[in-house]
């Protein structure tokens, strides 16, 4: 197995493990007797893990092997996803989910750093295809979770079995990761959130906007189609599936398109597709149009994360890991902020109007796309290819 195939499997496993516990949230809530309010508090716990773990990994990883971090985080996440089903109270559920968040955030930074290292070794872009593997892993994990729930399989047995299965697959594949990946290349400047290099701050802002639309679509797509656009419950469920499939498919194509267009034109054209396609769907105001709009939104956002991460990793004077950590953290903040912002706007106006925020987010990514222009001309660096 090559390093490229191995890191693809790790991305798939991360998506599958994360979706595994998410798919059983109703059962987990029942196990601990959580109501909507207490469950909401418990579900904040994974979000707390990201800003704690990501900067820490960004500091520790430079000069060390990201393969070791990937292996440790994969094992940690495989064990952590088993814990929520063992919780006997809301507080213990929150603690278990905090551990899930810490392990997932550690793996997120580590595997993206390794993905960048593989790109540089191959001298061609592959990061978007890795993110596609994450998306399809999420579909697999959620699908298995749905089947387990339908079959009446206890959440404890399901999470234990899935954690063991995907954990073993990830650890076996990680044996073929690069032993030395050069994560210390690029400098040793220490990043501070209030004193970021201008380009890195702009990339982080673009990532925030892209993830805000992604997070908002994940939580509100079904309700928009079913309640505001008079669609059926089935169409509501299909809306997010359409969005996810379009995003995964777009990521499969984005590496080849990046090589042809470069990062700036890729972000601009994809973001324009996301904004205009979804705006048209909102103006038409029908459930079928909304499905087409979510397809355009998913495809348009698909290139955001991998392109922005790739550009951040090429920041002069900054090592790969801390650059990825800061942009990932800002993006994850947007993912968490999107749903409540849309909810608040919907209370003041309507959900249809509030979802116009996704159009604005796409336009902001378009306006910030110039920051993704490569600044390095090292012929060994895949990031230089688009600059020539």
Short mmCIF file of C-alpha atoms in Angstrom, two decimals:
data_model
loop_
_atom_site.label_atom_id
_atom_site.label_comp_id
_atom_site.label_asym_id
_atom_site.label_seq_id
_atom_site.Cartn_x
_atom_site.Cartn_y
_atom_site.Cartn_z
CA UNK A 1 0.00 0.00 0.00
CA UNK A 2 1.34 3.46 -0.90
CA UNK A 3 1.39 6.41 1.49
CA UNK A 4 -1.29 8.11 -0.64
CA UNK A 5 -3.67 5.14 -0.28
CA UNK A 6 -2.85 4.85 3.41
CA UNK A 7 -3.69 8.47 4.25
CA UNK A 8 -6.86 8.15 2.13
CA UNK A 9 -7.95 5.29 4.39
CA UNK A 10 -7.17 7.36 7.50
CA UNK A 11 -9.37 10.23 6.21
CA UNK A 12 -12.15 7.73 5.47
CA UNK A 13 -11.85 6.21 8.95
CA UNK A 14 -11.99 9.63 10.61
CA UNK A 15 -15.21 10.47 8.77
CA UNK A 16 -16.71 7.09 9.58
CA UNK A 17 -15.84 7.23 13.28
CA UNK A 18 -17.20 10.76 13.68
CA UNK A 19 -20.45 9.89 11.90
CA UNK A 20 -20.80 6.71 13.97
CA UNK A 21 -21.53 8.43 17.26
CA UNK A 22 -23.48 11.28 15.61
CA UNK A 23 -25.84 8.74 14.03
CA UNK A 24 -26.77 7.40 17.49
CA UNK A 25 -27.42 10.72 19.25
CA UNK A 26 -31.11 9.89 19.83
CA UNK A 27 -30.18 6.61 21.54
CA UNK A 28 -27.45 8.29 23.58
CA UNK A 29 -29.91 10.94 24.75
CA UNK A 30 -32.40 8.26 25.80
CA UNK A 31 -29.70 6.36 27.70
CA UNK A 32 -28.96 9.33 29.97
CA UNK A 33 -32.48 10.79 30.06
CA UNK A 34 -31.42 14.04 28.40
CA UNK A 35 -33.98 16.60 27.27
CA UNK A 36 -33.33 19.04 24.41
CA UNK A 37 -31.63 21.60 26.64
CA UNK A 38 -29.30 19.22 28.48
CA UNK A 39 -28.50 17.32 25.30
CA UNK A 40 -27.59 20.59 23.63
CA UNK A 41 -25.13 21.34 26.42
CA UNK A 42 -23.60 17.88 26.15
CA UNK A 43 -23.21 18.28 22.39
CA UNK A 44 -21.15 21.43 22.95
CA UNK A 45 -18.42 19.27 24.48
CA UNK A 46 -16.83 18.09 21.20
CA UNK A 47 -16.67 21.72 20.09
CA UNK A 48 -14.67 22.60 23.20
CA UNK A 49 -12.10 19.96 22.27
CA UNK A 50 -11.20 21.59 18.94
CA UNK A 51 -9.76 24.93 20.17
CA UNK A 52 -7.93 23.06 22.93
CA UNK A 53 -6.36 20.29 20.84
CA UNK A 54 -5.71 21.97 17.51
CA UNK A 55 -3.31 24.71 18.69
CA UNK A 56 -1.55 22.20 20.95
CA UNK A 57 -0.98 19.78 18.07
CA UNK A 58 0.15 22.70 15.94
CA UNK A 59 2.87 23.45 18.52
CA UNK A 60 3.94 19.84 19.15
CA UNK A 61 3.93 18.45 15.62
CA UNK A 62 6.68 20.46 13.86
CA UNK A 63 9.89 18.43 13.76
CA UNK A 64 8.07 15.20 14.64
CA UNK A 65 6.44 12.50 12.54
CA UNK A 66 2.79 13.12 11.70
CA UNK A 67 2.49 9.34 11.19
CA UNK A 68 2.94 8.85 14.93
CA UNK A 69 0.32 11.49 15.68
CA UNK A 70 -2.10 9.92 13.17
CA UNK A 71 -1.68 6.48 14.68
CA UNK A 72 -2.14 7.68 18.25
CA UNK A 73 -5.15 9.86 17.36
CA UNK A 74 -6.79 7.09 15.32
CA UNK A 75 -6.49 4.69 18.25
CA UNK A 76 -7.70 7.37 20.64
CA UNK A 77 -10.73 8.24 18.52
CA UNK A 78 -11.65 4.57 18.02
CA UNK A 79 -11.74 4.13 21.81
CA UNK A 80 -13.38 7.50 22.48
CA UNK A 81 -16.40 6.81 20.24
CA UNK A 82 -17.23 3.80 22.43
CA UNK A 83 -17.46 5.90 25.60
CA UNK A 84 -20.66 7.93 25.02
CA UNK A 85 -22.75 4.74 25.06
CA UNK A 86 -21.31 3.87 28.49
CA UNK A 87 -22.25 7.22 30.06
CA UNK A 88 -24.81 7.00 32.84
CA UNK A 89 -25.59 10.69 33.14
CA UNK A 90 -25.63 13.84 31.02
CA UNK A 91 -22.43 15.05 32.71
CA UNK A 92 -20.61 11.81 31.86
CA UNK A 93 -21.96 11.96 28.31
CA UNK A 94 -20.50 15.45 27.99
CA UNK A 95 -17.14 14.23 29.32
CA UNK A 96 -17.13 11.32 26.87
CA UNK A 97 -17.93 13.65 23.98
CA UNK A 98 -15.17 16.02 25.09
CA UNK A 99 -12.71 13.13 24.70
CA UNK A 100 -14.19 12.44 21.25
CA UNK A 101 -13.63 16.08 20.32
CA UNK A 102 -10.04 16.11 21.56
CA UNK A 103 -9.15 12.93 19.65
CA UNK A 104 -10.93 14.04 16.50
CA UNK A 105 -9.27 17.47 16.49
CA UNK A 106 -5.85 15.87 16.99
CA UNK A 107 -6.44 13.52 14.08
CA UNK A 108 -7.78 16.36 11.92
CA UNK A 109 -4.59 18.41 12.13
CA UNK A 110 -2.28 15.38 11.95
CA UNK A 111 -3.86 13.77 8.90
CA UNK A 112 -4.06 17.07 7.00
CA UNK A 113 -0.39 17.71 7.75
CA UNK A 114 0.42 14.23 6.47
CA UNK A 115 -1.76 14.80 3.41
CA UNK A 116 0.25 17.92 2.59
CA UNK A 117 3.46 15.92 3.03
CA UNK A 118 2.19 13.26 0.61
CA UNK A 119 1.29 15.99 -1.90
CA UNK A 120 4.78 17.38 -1.70
CA UNK A 121 6.31 13.94 -2.11
CA UNK A 122 4.14 13.23 -5.18
CA UNK A 123 4.48 16.80 -6.54
CA UNK A 124 0.80 16.85 -7.50
CA UNK A 125 -2.38 17.79 -5.64
CA UNK A 126 -4.26 15.05 -3.77
CA UNK A 127 -5.66 16.86 -0.72
CA UNK A 128 -9.15 17.34 -2.17
CA UNK A 129 -9.48 13.62 -2.88
CA UNK A 130 -8.49 12.94 0.74
CA UNK A 131 -11.29 15.22 1.93
CA UNK A 132 -13.63 13.35 -0.41
CA UNK A 133 -12.63 10.15 1.42
CA UNK A 134 -13.61 11.84 4.70
CA UNK A 135 -17.00 12.79 3.23
CA UNK A 136 -17.67 9.26 1.96
CA UNK A 137 -16.46 7.84 5.28
CA UNK A 138 -19.08 9.98 6.98
CA UNK A 139 -21.73 8.57 4.65
CA UNK A 140 -20.59 5.02 5.51
CA UNK A 141 -20.57 5.65 9.25
CA UNK A 142 -23.98 7.32 9.20
CA UNK A 143 -25.40 4.59 6.96
CA UNK A 144 -24.21 1.82 9.27
CA UNK A 145 -25.59 3.77 12.23
CA UNK A 146 -28.98 4.02 10.55
CA UNK A 147 -29.01 0.29 9.80
CA UNK A 148 -28.00 -0.51 13.39
CA UNK A 149 -30.80 1.65 14.76
CA UNK A 150 -33.30 0.11 12.34
CA UNK A 151 -32.22 -3.38 13.39
CA UNK A 152 -32.61 -2.48 17.05
CA UNK A 153 -28.92 -2.96 17.86
CA UNK A 154 -28.00 -1.43 21.19
CA UNK A 155 -25.88 1.73 20.95
CA UNK A 156 -23.20 0.20 23.20
CA UNK A 157 -22.75 -2.80 20.91
CA UNK A 158 -22.88 -0.66 17.78
CA UNK A 159 -20.34 1.94 18.93
CA UNK A 160 -18.01 -0.74 20.28
CA UNK A 161 -18.18 -2.75 17.07
CA UNK A 162 -17.75 0.28 14.81
CA UNK A 163 -14.91 1.67 16.91
CA UNK A 164 -13.09 -1.64 16.77
CA UNK A 165 -13.71 -2.16 13.03
CA UNK A 166 -12.74 1.29 11.82
CA UNK A 167 -9.96 1.67 14.39
CA UNK A 168 -8.25 -1.54 13.25
CA UNK A 169 -8.62 -0.56 9.58
CA UNK A 170 -7.09 2.86 10.25
CA UNK A 171 -4.21 1.53 12.33
CA UNK A 172 -3.35 -1.16 9.79
CA UNK A 173 -3.37 1.37 6.95
CA UNK A 174 -1.26 3.83 8.95
CA UNK A 175 1.68 1.41 8.82
CA UNK A 176 2.25 2.63 5.24
CA UNK A 177 2.25 6.34 6.08
CA UNK A 178 5.44 8.29 5.44
CA UNK A 179 7.91 7.70 8.31
CA UNK A 180 9.44 11.15 7.80
CA UNK A 181 7.18 13.80 6.37
CA UNK A 182 9.01 17.08 6.77
CA UNK A 183 6.35 18.78 8.88
CA UNK A 184 9.01 21.12 10.21
CA UNK A 185 9.61 22.62 6.73
CA UNK A 186 8.48 26.17 6.24
CA UNK A 187 9.75 27.84 9.39
CA UNK A 188 9.24 27.92 13.10
CA UNK A 189 7.36 31.17 13.70
CA UNK A 190 5.00 30.76 16.62
CA UNK A 191 1.46 31.76 15.77
CA UNK A 192 -0.75 33.82 18.05
CA UNK A 193 -4.41 34.22 17.22
CA UNK A 194 -4.27 38.02 17.68
CA UNK A 195 -1.06 38.43 15.67
CA UNK A 196 -1.44 36.19 12.67
CA UNK A 197 0.31 36.90 9.36
CA UNK A 198 -2.18 38.84 7.22
CA UNK A 199 -2.42 36.14 4.54
CA UNK A 200 -3.04 33.40 7.10
CA UNK A 201 -5.73 35.50 8.80
CA UNK A 202 -7.49 35.99 5.44
CA UNK A 203 -7.31 32.26 4.71
CA UNK A 204 -8.77 31.59 8.15
CA UNK A 205 -11.58 34.07 7.51
CA UNK A 206 -12.38 32.37 4.19
CA UNK A 207 -12.37 28.98 5.93
CA UNK A 208 -14.71 30.36 8.61
CA UNK A 209 -17.18 31.47 5.93
CA UNK A 210 -16.98 28.21 3.98
CA UNK A 211 -17.50 26.08 7.07
CA UNK A 212 -20.29 28.37 8.33
CA UNK A 213 -22.31 27.60 5.19
CA UNK A 214 -21.46 23.90 5.47
CA UNK A 215 -22.52 23.69 9.12
CA UNK A 216 -25.69 25.68 8.49
CA UNK A 217 -26.68 23.49 5.55
CA UNK A 218 -26.10 20.36 7.61
CA UNK A 219 -28.51 21.44 10.34
CA UNK A 220 -31.18 23.37 8.44
CA UNK A 221 -31.48 21.80 4.99
CA UNK A 222 -34.19 19.30 5.92
CA UNK A 223 -36.26 21.84 7.85
CA UNK A 224 -36.05 24.42 5.05
CA UNK A 225 -37.35 21.95 2.46
CA UNK A 226 -40.00 20.35 4.68
CA UNK A 227 -41.40 23.30 6.63
CA UNK A 228 -40.71 26.46 4.63
CA UNK A 229 -40.95 25.11 1.08
CA UNK A 230 -43.80 22.61 1.66
CA UNK A 231 -41.73 19.59 0.71
CA UNK A 232 -42.32 16.11 2.07
CA UNK A 233 -40.33 14.62 4.94
CA UNK A 234 -38.60 12.38 2.41
CA UNK A 235 -37.51 15.37 0.32
CA UNK A 236 -36.25 17.03 3.50
CA UNK A 237 -34.04 14.06 4.23
CA UNK A 238 -32.87 13.91 0.62
CA UNK A 239 -31.83 17.58 0.73
CA UNK A 240 -28.85 17.01 2.99
CA UNK A 241 -27.97 13.76 1.23
CA UNK A 242 -27.89 15.71 -2.04
CA UNK A 243 -25.67 18.36 -0.47
CA UNK A 244 -23.26 15.74 0.94
CA UNK A 245 -23.06 13.74 -2.29
CA UNK A 246 -22.37 16.90 -4.30
CA UNK A 247 -19.65 17.93 -1.87
CA UNK A 248 -17.96 14.52 -1.95
CA UNK A 249 -18.15 14.36 -5.74
CA UNK A 250 -16.76 17.88 -6.08
CA UNK A 251 -13.80 16.97 -3.92
CA UNK A 252 -13.01 14.04 -6.19
CA UNK A 253 -12.75 16.50 -9.10
CA UNK A 254 -11.09 19.43 -7.34
CA UNK A 255 -7.48 18.22 -7.48
CA UNK A 256 -7.50 18.00 -11.28
CA UNK A 257 -9.31 21.35 -11.55
CA UNK A 258 -6.82 22.94 -9.13
CA UNK A 259 -3.97 21.87 -11.41
CA UNK A 260 -5.68 23.54 -14.38
CA UNK A 261 -7.06 26.70 -12.78
CA UNK A 262 -4.91 27.26 -9.70
CA UNK A 263 -6.32 27.96 -6.23
CA UNK A 264 -7.63 31.49 -6.76
CA UNK A 265 -9.74 30.81 -9.84
CA UNK A 266 -10.89 27.50 -8.35
CA UNK A 267 -12.18 29.19 -5.19
CA UNK A 268 -13.76 32.07 -7.09
CA UNK A 269 -15.59 29.94 -9.63
CA UNK A 270 -16.73 27.32 -7.16
CA UNK A 271 -17.86 29.97 -4.64
CA UNK A 272 -19.75 31.79 -7.38
CA UNK A 273 -21.51 28.53 -8.26
CA UNK A 274 -22.44 28.00 -4.60
CA UNK A 275 -23.84 31.52 -4.18
CA UNK A 276 -25.68 31.92 -7.48
CA UNK A 277 -27.05 28.37 -7.49
CA UNK A 278 -28.40 28.58 -3.95
CA UNK A 279 -29.68 32.15 -4.40
CA UNK A 280 -31.65 31.06 -7.47
CA UNK A 281 -33.16 28.18 -5.49
CA UNK A 282 -34.27 30.52 -2.70
CA UNK A 283 -35.82 32.94 -5.19
CA UNK A 284 -37.74 30.16 -6.94
CA UNK A 285 -38.92 28.94 -3.55
CA UNK A 286 -39.92 25.34 -4.31
CA UNK A 287 -38.73 22.08 -2.79
CA UNK A 288 -37.32 20.67 -6.09
CA UNK A 289 -35.46 23.92 -6.67
CA UNK A 290 -34.05 23.70 -3.16
CA UNK A 291 -32.63 20.25 -3.91
CA UNK A 292 -30.86 21.69 -6.96
CA UNK A 293 -29.72 24.61 -4.82
CA UNK A 294 -28.22 22.35 -2.17
CA UNK A 295 -26.44 20.39 -4.92
CA UNK A 296 -24.93 23.64 -6.21
CA UNK A 297 -24.04 24.70 -2.67
CA UNK A 298 -22.35 21.39 -1.88
CA UNK A 299 -20.40 21.36 -5.13
CA UNK A 300 -19.42 25.00 -4.74
CA UNK A 301 -18.18 24.56 -1.17
CA UNK A 302 -16.40 21.29 -1.90
CA UNK A 303 -13.09 22.89 -2.85
CA UNK A 304 -13.04 25.28 0.10
CA UNK A 305 -11.41 23.31 2.90
CA UNK A 306 -8.75 21.41 0.90
CA UNK A 307 -7.75 24.48 -1.14
CA UNK A 308 -7.53 26.77 1.89
CA UNK A 309 -5.64 24.16 3.93
CA UNK A 310 -3.21 23.61 1.05
CA UNK A 311 -2.60 27.35 0.77
CA UNK A 312 -2.14 27.72 4.53
CA UNK A 313 0.45 24.94 4.51
CA UNK A 314 2.48 27.02 2.03
CA UNK A 315 2.64 30.07 4.32
CA UNK A 316 6.27 31.32 4.26
CA UNK A 317 8.04 31.31 7.61
CA UNK A 318 5.45 29.09 9.31
CA UNK A 319 5.64 25.31 9.77
CA UNK A 320 2.87 23.24 8.19
CA UNK A 321 1.22 22.00 11.40
CA UNK A 322 0.62 25.32 13.21
CA UNK A 323 -0.61 26.94 9.98
CA UNK A 324 -3.08 24.12 9.44
CA UNK A 325 -4.10 24.17 13.09
CA UNK A 326 -5.03 27.84 13.12
CA UNK A 327 -6.97 27.74 9.83
CA UNK A 328 -8.72 24.50 10.88
CA UNK A 329 -9.70 26.02 14.21
CA UNK A 330 -11.16 29.13 12.56
CA UNK A 331 -13.02 26.94 10.07
CA UNK A 332 -14.40 24.73 12.82
CA UNK A 333 -15.58 27.84 14.66
CA UNK A 334 -17.55 28.80 11.56
CA UNK A 335 -19.03 25.30 11.34
CA UNK A 336 -20.31 25.62 14.91
CA UNK A 337 -21.45 29.23 14.51
CA UNK A 338 -23.50 28.64 11.36
CA UNK A 339 -26.48 26.73 12.80
CA UNK A 340 -27.24 29.08 15.73
CA UNK A 341 -26.78 32.19 13.56
CA UNK A 342 -29.25 30.83 11.01
CA UNK A 343 -31.63 29.93 13.83
CA UNK A 344 -31.45 33.42 15.30
CA UNK A 345 -32.02 35.08 11.92
CA UNK A 346 -34.93 32.73 11.26
CA UNK A 347 -36.59 33.87 14.49
CA UNK A 348 -36.33 37.49 13.32
CA UNK A 349 -37.33 36.88 9.70
CA UNK A 350 -37.95 33.42 8.21
CA UNK A 351 -35.80 30.36 7.64
CA UNK A 352 -35.84 30.98 3.90
CA UNK A 353 -34.46 34.49 4.40
CA UNK A 354 -31.98 33.30 7.04
CA UNK A 355 -30.55 30.70 4.65
CA UNK A 356 -29.52 33.61 2.46
CA UNK A 357 -26.54 33.67 4.82
CA UNK A 358 -25.13 30.77 2.79
CA UNK A 359 -25.19 32.99 -0.30
CA UNK A 360 -23.35 35.73 1.57
CA UNK A 361 -20.79 33.25 2.90
CA UNK A 362 -20.03 32.05 -0.64
CA UNK A 363 -19.57 35.62 -1.83
CA UNK A 364 -17.19 36.33 1.07
CA UNK A 365 -15.09 33.28 0.16
CA UNK A 366 -15.03 34.59 -3.42
CA UNK A 367 -13.81 38.00 -2.25
CA UNK A 368 -11.09 36.45 -0.05
CA UNK A 369 -9.90 33.94 -2.66
CA UNK A 370 -6.93 36.13 -3.64
CA UNK A 371 -5.24 35.16 -0.36
CA UNK A 372 -4.89 31.56 -1.60
CA UNK A 373 -2.36 32.59 -4.26
CA UNK A 374 0.87 30.58 -3.70
CA UNK A 375 3.82 32.60 -2.42
CA UNK A 376 6.48 29.94 -2.89
CA UNK A 377 8.31 29.06 -6.11
CA UNK A 378 10.23 26.07 -4.84
CA UNK A 379 10.03 23.50 -7.67
CA UNK A 380 9.79 20.71 -5.09
CA UNK A 381 6.58 22.18 -3.68
CA UNK A 382 3.26 21.22 -5.23
CA UNK A 383 1.93 24.63 -4.18
CA UNK A 384 4.25 26.33 -6.67
CA UNK A 385 2.69 24.51 -9.61
CA UNK A 386 -0.32 26.79 -9.83
CA UNK A 387 1.84 29.90 -9.64
CA UNK A 388 3.80 29.03 -12.79
#
